[in-house]
Every structure is written in C-alpha cells, then in structure tokens.
Amino acid sequence: MLLVLYGFAVLFVVAWPTPVDESSRGLIFRVLGALHRRGLPEFVNYNVVEFCANIAMFIPLGLLVALLFGPRWWWAAFFVCAALSVSIEFYQYLLLPDRYATVRDVVANSTGGAIGMLAAVIAIAWLRRPTPISR
C-alpha cells in the first residue's frame, strides 16, 4: 500500500506539465544567495539542489521495491528504479514540451534508488541477524 501511495506521489511530480519548482524557483535562488553569503560554497547551486532532490525522490522507491522483492531479489530494485527513471525521462521528452528530459536526472534517480536499495539490504540484514540467547 505504501508503495502505491508513493507511486502516485511520484506520478504527480513527474507528470506535471511544467517543472514542479517553477513557481518557487525565485525563492530557491534567494535562499541559496543568502546561504552563499553565510559561507555555503558557491558550487552548491540550483543544479546541485535539483540533482539532490532527484536523488531524494527515488530513495523511498529503492527501499520499498527492495523490501518488496525480499532478500533474494533485492538487487533487482536498482534495475526497476533505473528503468522507471528512463521511462519518466522519455515520457517527459515525448509528451511534456515544458519539461527537461536529461541523462543527469536518470543518474540522480538511479543513485537515489541505489541508496534506498542499500538501506533495505542493511535493514533486512539487521532484522535477520541472530539474536543472542540470554541466560
């Protein structure tokens, strides 16, 4: 159920006809400017924020898919995330002229999926660890 709800949220974001941050882009630039004046390195710019947002968006997908597949097939979650990301970018390229389809987004989304998948592997290993017998 959680995977379905998450899927609808991602669908909402990726199928929106214009970039979802379009109305808040000015605010993002003002916040970044204020942070740069307070010492944030200049390389942390809008592109870095957007890349990290794409990573963050796919972490739950990698986690949920790996948990759904279980201990034997957890690794397939990476391919599911990468394939979904490529599909999203093709969809945006073909059907949403105001959106930007990029390989960079596929890399970010796949990275997020891999992070989520690794979190699931750690959780599965932790839950399956033998418990010591107390006396």
XYZ file of C-alpha atoms in Angstrom:
135
model
C 0.000 0.000 0.000
C 2.834 2.382 0.866
C 4.473 1.676 -2.494
C 1.207 2.518 -4.298
C 0.819 5.814 -2.407
C 4.427 6.697 -3.086
C 3.924 5.796 -6.760
C 1.015 8.227 -7.044
C 3.084 10.994 -5.454
C 5.939 10.429 -7.910
C 3.489 10.239 -10.808
C 2.039 13.595 -9.757
C 5.501 15.185 -9.739
C 6.794 13.710 -12.996
C 3.569 14.106 -14.992
C 3.053 17.754 -14.076
C 3.170 19.684 -17.369
C 5.724 22.237 -16.146
C 8.676 21.891 -13.765
C 7.200 21.456 -10.290
C 9.564 24.015 -8.777
C 8.765 26.674 -11.375
C 6.737 28.844 -9.003
C 9.280 28.550 -6.191
C 12.449 28.929 -8.244
C 12.878 32.570 -7.209
C 12.661 31.579 -3.550
C 15.200 28.795 -4.098
C 17.653 31.285 -5.661
C 17.107 33.802 -2.833
C 17.710 31.131 -0.174
C 20.827 29.918 -1.984
C 22.071 33.519 -2.237
C 21.567 34.040 1.489
C 23.337 30.760 2.262
C 26.238 31.660 -0.054
C 26.636 34.971 1.805
C 26.842 32.962 5.041
C 29.565 30.627 3.793
C 27.864 27.938 1.720
C 30.298 27.050 -1.102
C 29.337 28.603 -4.439
C 29.320 25.221 -6.182
C 26.141 24.403 -4.248
C 23.825 25.996 -6.786
C 20.370 25.329 -8.220
C 21.653 22.400 -10.303
C 23.102 20.711 -7.205
C 19.862 21.244 -5.267
C 17.797 19.853 -8.149
C 20.136 16.844 -8.516
C 19.877 16.103 -4.788
C 16.080 16.450 -4.947
C 16.002 13.806 -7.680
C 18.148 11.520 -5.539
C 15.859 12.063 -2.555
C 12.743 11.367 -4.626
C 13.959 7.871 -5.556
C 15.393 6.742 -2.202
C 11.961 5.569 -0.975
C 11.366 3.716 -4.252
C 14.623 1.777 -3.966
C 13.873 0.987 -0.330
C 10.281 -0.123 -0.887
C 10.998 -2.173 -4.013
C 13.964 -3.934 -2.391
C 11.840 -4.750 0.661
C 9.046 -5.968 -1.611
C 11.444 -8.222 -3.559
C 12.986 -9.542 -0.357
C 16.395 -10.981 0.478
C 16.855 -12.981 -2.722
C 15.918 -10.330 -5.290
C 16.744 -7.062 -3.515
C 19.368 -6.221 -6.155
C 16.673 -6.050 -8.862
C 15.353 -2.878 -7.199
C 18.204 -0.944 -8.812
C 17.111 -2.022 -12.295
C 13.477 -1.209 -11.524
C 14.477 2.291 -10.404
C 16.735 2.862 -13.405
C 14.107 1.582 -15.862
C 11.423 3.740 -14.269
C 13.704 6.763 -14.447
C 14.460 6.202 -18.138
C 10.725 5.761 -18.783
C 9.933 9.002 -16.986
C 12.526 10.915 -18.984
C 11.177 9.511 -22.276
C 7.647 10.430 -21.210
C 8.718 13.971 -20.404
C 10.702 14.269 -23.633
C 7.892 13.000 -25.842
C 4.797 14.410 -24.148
C 5.763 17.355 -21.934
C 7.462 20.072 -24.001
C 7.973 22.351 -20.978
C 9.855 19.673 -19.011
C 13.511 18.757 -19.423
C 14.481 15.146 -20.053
C 18.117 14.601 -19.138
C 20.573 11.779 -18.590
C 21.575 13.660 -15.441
C 18.120 13.009 -13.991
C 18.446 9.306 -14.788
C 21.788 9.235 -12.953
C 20.332 11.085 -9.945
C 17.191 8.942 -9.798
C 19.184 5.726 -10.146
C 21.558 6.887 -7.414
C 18.596 7.532 -5.127
C 17.178 4.110 -5.943
C 20.546 2.517 -5.139
C 20.757 4.340 -1.803
C 17.257 3.175 -0.905
C 18.078 -0.357 -2.021
C 21.202 -0.394 0.160
C 19.166 0.882 3.106
C 16.773 -2.035 2.575
C 19.683 -4.508 2.449
C 21.001 -3.134 5.737
C 17.523 -3.326 7.290
C 16.999 -6.894 6.065
C 20.418 -7.969 7.374
C 19.792 -6.296 10.716
C 16.368 -7.914 11.097
C 17.710 -11.355 10.139
C 20.730 -11.270 12.435
C 20.816 -13.971 15.062
C 19.791 -12.787 18.480
C 21.957 -13.814 21.404
C 20.403 -16.206 23.896
C 20.063 -14.540 27.256
C 20.664 -16.525 30.395
